[in-house]
mmCIF file of C-alpha atoms in Angstrom:
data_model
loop_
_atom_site.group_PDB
_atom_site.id
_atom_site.type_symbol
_atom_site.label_atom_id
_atom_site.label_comp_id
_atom_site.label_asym_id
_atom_site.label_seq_id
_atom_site.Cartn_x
_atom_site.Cartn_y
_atom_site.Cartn_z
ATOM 1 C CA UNK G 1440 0.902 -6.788 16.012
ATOM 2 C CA UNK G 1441 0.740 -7.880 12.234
ATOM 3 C CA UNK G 1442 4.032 -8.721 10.451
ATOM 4 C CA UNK G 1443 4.047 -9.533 6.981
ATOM 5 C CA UNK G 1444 7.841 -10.941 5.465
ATOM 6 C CA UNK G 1445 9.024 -11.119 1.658
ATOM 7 C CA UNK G 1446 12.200 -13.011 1.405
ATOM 8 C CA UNK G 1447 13.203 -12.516 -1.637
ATOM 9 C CA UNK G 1448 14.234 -8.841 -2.278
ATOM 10 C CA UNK G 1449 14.465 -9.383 -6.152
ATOM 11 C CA UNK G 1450 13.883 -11.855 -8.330
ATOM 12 C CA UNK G 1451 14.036 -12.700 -12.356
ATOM 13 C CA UNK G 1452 12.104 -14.750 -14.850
ATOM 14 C CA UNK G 1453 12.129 -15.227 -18.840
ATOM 15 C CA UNK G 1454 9.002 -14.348 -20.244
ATOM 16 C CA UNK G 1455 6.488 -16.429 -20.676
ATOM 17 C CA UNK G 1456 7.610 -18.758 -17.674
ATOM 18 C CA UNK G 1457 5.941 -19.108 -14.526
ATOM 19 C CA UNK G 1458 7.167 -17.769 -11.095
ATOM 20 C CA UNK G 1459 6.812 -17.331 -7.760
ATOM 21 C CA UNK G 1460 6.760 -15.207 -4.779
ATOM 22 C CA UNK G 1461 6.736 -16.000 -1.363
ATOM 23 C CA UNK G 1462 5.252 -13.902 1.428
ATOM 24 C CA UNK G 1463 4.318 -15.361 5.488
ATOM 25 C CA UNK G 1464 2.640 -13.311 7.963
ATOM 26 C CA UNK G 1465 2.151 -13.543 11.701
ATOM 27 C CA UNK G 1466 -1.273 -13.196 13.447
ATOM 28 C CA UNK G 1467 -3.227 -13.762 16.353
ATOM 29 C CA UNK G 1468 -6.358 -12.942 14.316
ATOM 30 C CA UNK G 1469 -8.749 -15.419 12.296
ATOM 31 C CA UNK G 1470 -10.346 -13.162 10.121
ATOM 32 C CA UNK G 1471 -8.314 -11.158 7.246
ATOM 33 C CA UNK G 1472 -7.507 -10.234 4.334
ATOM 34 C CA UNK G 1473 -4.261 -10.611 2.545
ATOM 35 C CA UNK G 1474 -3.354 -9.023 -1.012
ATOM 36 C CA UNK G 1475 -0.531 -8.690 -3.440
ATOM 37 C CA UNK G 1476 0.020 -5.257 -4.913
ATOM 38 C CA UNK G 1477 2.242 -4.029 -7.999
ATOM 39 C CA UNK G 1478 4.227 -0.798 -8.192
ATOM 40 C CA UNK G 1479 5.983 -0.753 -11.195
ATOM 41 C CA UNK G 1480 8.681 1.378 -12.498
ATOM 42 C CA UNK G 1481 7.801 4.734 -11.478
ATOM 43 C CA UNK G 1482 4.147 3.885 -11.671
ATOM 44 C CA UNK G 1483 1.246 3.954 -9.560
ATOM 45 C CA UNK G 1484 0.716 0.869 -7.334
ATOM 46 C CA UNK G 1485 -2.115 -1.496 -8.029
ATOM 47 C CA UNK G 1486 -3.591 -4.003 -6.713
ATOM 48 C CA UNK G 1487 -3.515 -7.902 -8.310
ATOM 49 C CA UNK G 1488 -5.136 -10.126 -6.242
ATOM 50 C CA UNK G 1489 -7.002 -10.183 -2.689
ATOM 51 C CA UNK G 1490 -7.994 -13.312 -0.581
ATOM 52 C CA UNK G 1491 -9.994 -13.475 1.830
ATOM 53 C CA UNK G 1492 -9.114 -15.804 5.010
ATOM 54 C CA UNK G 1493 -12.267 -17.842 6.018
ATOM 55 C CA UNK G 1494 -12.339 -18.933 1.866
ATOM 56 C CA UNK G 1495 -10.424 -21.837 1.637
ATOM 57 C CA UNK G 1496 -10.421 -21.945 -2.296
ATOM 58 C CA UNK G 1497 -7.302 -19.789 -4.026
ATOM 59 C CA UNK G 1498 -8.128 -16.643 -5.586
ATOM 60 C CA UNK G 1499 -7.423 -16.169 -8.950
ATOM 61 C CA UNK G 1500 -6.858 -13.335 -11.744
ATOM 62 C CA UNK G 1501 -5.920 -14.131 -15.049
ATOM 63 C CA UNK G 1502 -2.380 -14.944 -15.125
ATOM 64 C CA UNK G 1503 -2.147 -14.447 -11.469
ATOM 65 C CA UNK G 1504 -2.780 -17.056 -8.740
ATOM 66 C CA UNK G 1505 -2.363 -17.245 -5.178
ATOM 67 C CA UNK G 1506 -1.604 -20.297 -2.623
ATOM 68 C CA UNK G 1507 -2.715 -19.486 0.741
ATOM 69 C CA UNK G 1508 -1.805 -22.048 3.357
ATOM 70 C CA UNK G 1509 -3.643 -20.609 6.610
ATOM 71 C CA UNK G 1510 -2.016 -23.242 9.043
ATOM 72 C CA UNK G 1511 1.130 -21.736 7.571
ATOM 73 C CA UNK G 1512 0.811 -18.404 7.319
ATOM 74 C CA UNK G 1513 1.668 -18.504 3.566
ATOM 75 C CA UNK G 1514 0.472 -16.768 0.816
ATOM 76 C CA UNK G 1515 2.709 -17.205 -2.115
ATOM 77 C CA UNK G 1516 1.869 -15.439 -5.777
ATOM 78 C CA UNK G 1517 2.358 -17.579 -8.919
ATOM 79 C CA UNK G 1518 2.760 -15.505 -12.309
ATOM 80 C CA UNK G 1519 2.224 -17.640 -15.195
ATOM 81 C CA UNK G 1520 3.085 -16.819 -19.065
ATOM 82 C CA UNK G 1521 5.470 -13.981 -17.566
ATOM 83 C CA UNK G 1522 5.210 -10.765 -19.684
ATOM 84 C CA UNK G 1523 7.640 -7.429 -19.865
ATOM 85 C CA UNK G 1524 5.444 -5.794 -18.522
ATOM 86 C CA UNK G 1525 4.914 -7.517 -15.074
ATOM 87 C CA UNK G 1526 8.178 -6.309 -14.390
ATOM 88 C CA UNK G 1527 7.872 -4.587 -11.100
ATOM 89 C CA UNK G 1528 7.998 -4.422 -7.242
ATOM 90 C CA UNK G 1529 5.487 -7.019 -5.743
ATOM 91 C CA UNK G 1530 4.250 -6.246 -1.892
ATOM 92 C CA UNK G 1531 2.187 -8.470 -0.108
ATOM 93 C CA UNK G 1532 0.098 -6.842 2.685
ATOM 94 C CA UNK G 1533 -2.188 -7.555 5.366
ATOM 95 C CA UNK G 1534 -5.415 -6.439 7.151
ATOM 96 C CA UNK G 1535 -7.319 -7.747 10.005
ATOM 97 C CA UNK G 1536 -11.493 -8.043 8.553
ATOM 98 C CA UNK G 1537 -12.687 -6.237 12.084
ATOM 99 C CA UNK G 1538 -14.898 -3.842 10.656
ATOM 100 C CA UNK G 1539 -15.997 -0.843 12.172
ATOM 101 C CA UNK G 1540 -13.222 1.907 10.974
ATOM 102 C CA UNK G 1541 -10.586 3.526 12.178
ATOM 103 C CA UNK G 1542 -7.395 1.557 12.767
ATOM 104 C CA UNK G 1543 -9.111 -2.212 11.631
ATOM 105 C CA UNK G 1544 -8.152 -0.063 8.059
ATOM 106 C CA UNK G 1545 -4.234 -0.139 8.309
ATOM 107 C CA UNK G 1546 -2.847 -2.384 5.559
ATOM 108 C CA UNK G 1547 0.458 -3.932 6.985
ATOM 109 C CA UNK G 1548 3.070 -4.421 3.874
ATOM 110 C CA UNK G 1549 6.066 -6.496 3.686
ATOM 111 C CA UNK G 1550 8.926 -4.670 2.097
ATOM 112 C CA UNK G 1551 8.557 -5.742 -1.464
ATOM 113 C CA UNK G 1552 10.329 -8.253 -3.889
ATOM 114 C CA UNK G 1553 11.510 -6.607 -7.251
ATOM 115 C CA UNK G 1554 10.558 -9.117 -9.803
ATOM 116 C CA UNK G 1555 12.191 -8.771 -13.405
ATOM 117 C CA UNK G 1556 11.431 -10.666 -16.271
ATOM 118 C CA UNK G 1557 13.656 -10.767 -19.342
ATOM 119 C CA UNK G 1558 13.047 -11.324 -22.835
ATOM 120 C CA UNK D 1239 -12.349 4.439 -12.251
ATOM 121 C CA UNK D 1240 -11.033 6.080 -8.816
ATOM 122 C CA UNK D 1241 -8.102 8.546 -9.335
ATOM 123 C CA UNK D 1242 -6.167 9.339 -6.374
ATOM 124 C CA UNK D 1243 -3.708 12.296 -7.232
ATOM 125 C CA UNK D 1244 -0.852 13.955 -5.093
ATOM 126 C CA UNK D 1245 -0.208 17.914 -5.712
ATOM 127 C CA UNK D 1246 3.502 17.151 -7.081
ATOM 128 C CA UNK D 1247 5.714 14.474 -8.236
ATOM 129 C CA UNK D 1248 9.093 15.762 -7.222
ATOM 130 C CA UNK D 1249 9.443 18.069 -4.439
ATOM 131 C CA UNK D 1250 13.007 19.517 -3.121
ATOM 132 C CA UNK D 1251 12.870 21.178 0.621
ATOM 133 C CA UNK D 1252 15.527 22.381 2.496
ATOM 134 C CA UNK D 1253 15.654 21.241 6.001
ATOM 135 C CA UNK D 1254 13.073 23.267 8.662
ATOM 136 C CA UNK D 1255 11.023 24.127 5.841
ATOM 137 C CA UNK D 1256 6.988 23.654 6.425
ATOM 138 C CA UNK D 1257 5.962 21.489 3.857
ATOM 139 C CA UNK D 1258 2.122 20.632 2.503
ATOM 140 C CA UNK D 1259 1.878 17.043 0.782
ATOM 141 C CA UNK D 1260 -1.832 17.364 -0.704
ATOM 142 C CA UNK D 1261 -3.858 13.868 -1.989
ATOM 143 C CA UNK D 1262 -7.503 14.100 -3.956
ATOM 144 C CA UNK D 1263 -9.454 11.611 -4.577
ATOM 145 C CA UNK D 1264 -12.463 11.985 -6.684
ATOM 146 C CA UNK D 1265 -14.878 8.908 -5.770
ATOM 147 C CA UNK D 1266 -16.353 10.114 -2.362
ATOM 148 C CA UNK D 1267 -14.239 7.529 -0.491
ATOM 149 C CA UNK D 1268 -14.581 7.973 3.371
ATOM 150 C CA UNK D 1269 -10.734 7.098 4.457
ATOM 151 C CA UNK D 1270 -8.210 8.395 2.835
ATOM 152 C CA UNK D 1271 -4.572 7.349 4.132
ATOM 153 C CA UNK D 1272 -0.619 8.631 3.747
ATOM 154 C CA UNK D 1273 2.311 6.144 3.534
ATOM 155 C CA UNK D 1274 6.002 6.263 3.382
ATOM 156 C CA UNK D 1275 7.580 4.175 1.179
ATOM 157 C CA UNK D 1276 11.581 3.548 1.482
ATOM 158 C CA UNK D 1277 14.056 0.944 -0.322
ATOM 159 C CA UNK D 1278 14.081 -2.372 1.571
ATOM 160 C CA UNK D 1279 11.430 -1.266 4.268
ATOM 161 C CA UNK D 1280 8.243 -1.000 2.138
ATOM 162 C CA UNK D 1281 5.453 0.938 3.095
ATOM 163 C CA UNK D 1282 4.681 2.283 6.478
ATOM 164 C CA UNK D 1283 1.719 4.182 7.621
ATOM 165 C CA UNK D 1284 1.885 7.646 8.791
ATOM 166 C CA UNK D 1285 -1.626 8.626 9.149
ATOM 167 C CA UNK D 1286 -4.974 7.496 7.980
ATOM 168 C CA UNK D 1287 -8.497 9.660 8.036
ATOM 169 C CA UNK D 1288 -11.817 8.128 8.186
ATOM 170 C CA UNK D 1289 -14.397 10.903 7.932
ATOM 171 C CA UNK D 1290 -13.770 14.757 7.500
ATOM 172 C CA UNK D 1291 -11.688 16.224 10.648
ATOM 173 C CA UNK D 1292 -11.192 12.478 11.831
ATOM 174 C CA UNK D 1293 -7.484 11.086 11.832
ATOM 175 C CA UNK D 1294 -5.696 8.159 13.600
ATOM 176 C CA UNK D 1295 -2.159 8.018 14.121
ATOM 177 C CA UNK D 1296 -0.684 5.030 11.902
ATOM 178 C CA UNK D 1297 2.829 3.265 12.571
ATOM 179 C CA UNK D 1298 5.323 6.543 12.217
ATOM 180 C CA UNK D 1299 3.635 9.665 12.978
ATOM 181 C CA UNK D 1300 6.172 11.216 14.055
ATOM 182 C CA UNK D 1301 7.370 14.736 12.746
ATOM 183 C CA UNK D 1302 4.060 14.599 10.588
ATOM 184 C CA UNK D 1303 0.919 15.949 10.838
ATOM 185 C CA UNK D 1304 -2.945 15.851 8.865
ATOM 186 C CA UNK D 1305 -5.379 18.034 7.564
ATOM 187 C CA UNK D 1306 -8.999 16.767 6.330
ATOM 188 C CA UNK D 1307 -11.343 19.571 6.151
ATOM 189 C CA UNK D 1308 -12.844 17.909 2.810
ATOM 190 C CA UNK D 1309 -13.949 14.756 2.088
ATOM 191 C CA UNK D 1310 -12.084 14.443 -0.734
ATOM 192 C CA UNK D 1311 -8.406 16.119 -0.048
ATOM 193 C CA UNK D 1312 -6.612 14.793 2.356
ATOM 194 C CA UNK D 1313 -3.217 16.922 3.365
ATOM 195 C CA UNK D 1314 -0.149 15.720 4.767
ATOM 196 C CA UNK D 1315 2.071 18.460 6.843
ATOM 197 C CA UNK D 1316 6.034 18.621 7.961
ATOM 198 C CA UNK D 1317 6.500 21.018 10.366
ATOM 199 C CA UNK D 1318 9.933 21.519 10.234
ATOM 200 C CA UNK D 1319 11.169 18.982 7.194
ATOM 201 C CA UNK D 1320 14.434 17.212 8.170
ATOM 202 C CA UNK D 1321 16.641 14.964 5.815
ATOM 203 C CA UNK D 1322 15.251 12.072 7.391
ATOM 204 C CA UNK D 1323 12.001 12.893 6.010
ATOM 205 C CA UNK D 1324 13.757 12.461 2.479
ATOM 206 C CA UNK D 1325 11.327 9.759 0.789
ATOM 207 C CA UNK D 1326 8.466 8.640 -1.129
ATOM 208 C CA UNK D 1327 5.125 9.305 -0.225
ATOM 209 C CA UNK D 1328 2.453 7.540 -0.742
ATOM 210 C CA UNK D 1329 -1.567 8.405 -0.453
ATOM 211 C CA UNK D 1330 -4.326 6.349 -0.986
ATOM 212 C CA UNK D 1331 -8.152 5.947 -0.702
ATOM 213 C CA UNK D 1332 -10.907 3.814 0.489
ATOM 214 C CA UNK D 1333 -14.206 3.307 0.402
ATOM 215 C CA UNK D 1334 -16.312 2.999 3.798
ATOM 216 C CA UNK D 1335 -17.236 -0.732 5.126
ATOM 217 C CA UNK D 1336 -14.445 -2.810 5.094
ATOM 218 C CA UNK D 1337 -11.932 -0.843 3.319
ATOM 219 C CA UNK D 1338 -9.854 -3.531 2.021
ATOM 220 C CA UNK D 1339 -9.841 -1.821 -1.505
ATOM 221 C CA UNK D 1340 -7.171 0.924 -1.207
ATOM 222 C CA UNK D 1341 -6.237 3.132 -4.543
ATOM 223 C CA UNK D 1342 -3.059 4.850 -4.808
ATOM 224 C CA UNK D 1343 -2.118 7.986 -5.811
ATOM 225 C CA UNK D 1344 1.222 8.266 -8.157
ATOM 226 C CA UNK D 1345 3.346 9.341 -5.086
ATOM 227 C CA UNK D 1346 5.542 12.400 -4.235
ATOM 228 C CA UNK D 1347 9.374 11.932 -4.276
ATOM 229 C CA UNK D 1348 10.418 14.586 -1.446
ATOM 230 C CA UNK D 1349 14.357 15.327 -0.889
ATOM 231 C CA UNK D 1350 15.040 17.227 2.133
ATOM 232 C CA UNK D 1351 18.375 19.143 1.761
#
């Protein structure tokens, strides 16, 4: 079974500074996908950023970059030029790339860091 | 853009009460799938459908049931609510293939009392 661990249950940042979150995962699998997601404040959750596990290069979306170390089992999330409004609950998540429906479907979550950034 | 939305936002039940959680999703997305989200444990799956009348059991069925006699609505069922079943629950949607591209719906906050 799939575990994904975020340990950092909150964390805070001034705006316009960078941050990061961590997140490690355990697997027995070599193809996956891992992703961070954003729920914030009594809003619907999103996703930010998906990487693939056979690409070796970082993913990347705007403000939001990833660091995936696969030897590891890393996959930290680096927001840079922090706004207000990236204030939020950050989950990083997990599914095998197996194909083929049914269960290969289940995204596996860690249980969230709350990320705040002040002005 | 795909919208994914849930039948209530807030919903109080007292405890044995049957209760209907409903999620619609409007882009013809083949699984459709019900979370429950709780402080400090993140989300856990309940159940997940990937055609019409075809479910799997996820990580807690438990006490829950499904319903997917449309494509698009996806239903999820408490028998007999109980205050442990006080939570938030989330529904999403997927296309078919590799369905690595889940949308969420804006969640129900149930309290069982």
């Amino acid at each position: 079974a799939q575990t994904v661990t975020q340990s950092q249950p909150e964390m805070s940042v001034q705006e316009a500074e960078t941050v990061t979150l961590s997140c490690t995962y355990d697997t027995s699998e070599n193809n996956y996908y891992l992703f961070w997601y954003k729920q914030p404040p009594s809003r619907q959750m999103i996703l930010v950023i998906r990487q693939e596990a056979y690409k070796q290069q970082n993913a990347t979306e705007n403000r939001f970059s990833v660091n995936f170390q696969k030897a590891a089992k890393s996959f930290s999330l680096k927001i840079s030029d922090s706004q207000l409004g990236d204030t939020a609950m950050y989950f990083c998540a997990f599914m095998n790339k197996r194909g083929g429906g049914g269960s290969n479907y289940k995204l596996t979550f860690g249980k969230g860091t709350l990320l705040t950034v002040n002005p | 853009d795909v919208k994914v939305t849930q039948s209530s936002r807030y919903l109080v039940k007292r405890t044995g009460e049957k209760v209907f959680l409903e999620c619609v999703q409007d882009m013809d997305h083949e699984n459709m799938f019900w979370y429950r989200q709780d402080p400090g444990l993140g989300l856990r799956l309940i159940y997940f459908s990937y055609d019409v009348k075809m479910k799997e059991k996820g990580d807690i069925p438990e006490g829950y049931s499904v319903s997917r006699e449309k494509k698009e609505r996806f239903s999820l069922i408490l028998e007999s609510a109980s205050t442990n079943q006080t939570s938030m629950y989330l529904c999403a949607s997927a296309p078919g293939g590799l369905a690595y591209e889940q949308y969420f719906g804006p969640g129900t906050r149930l309290t069982v009392t």
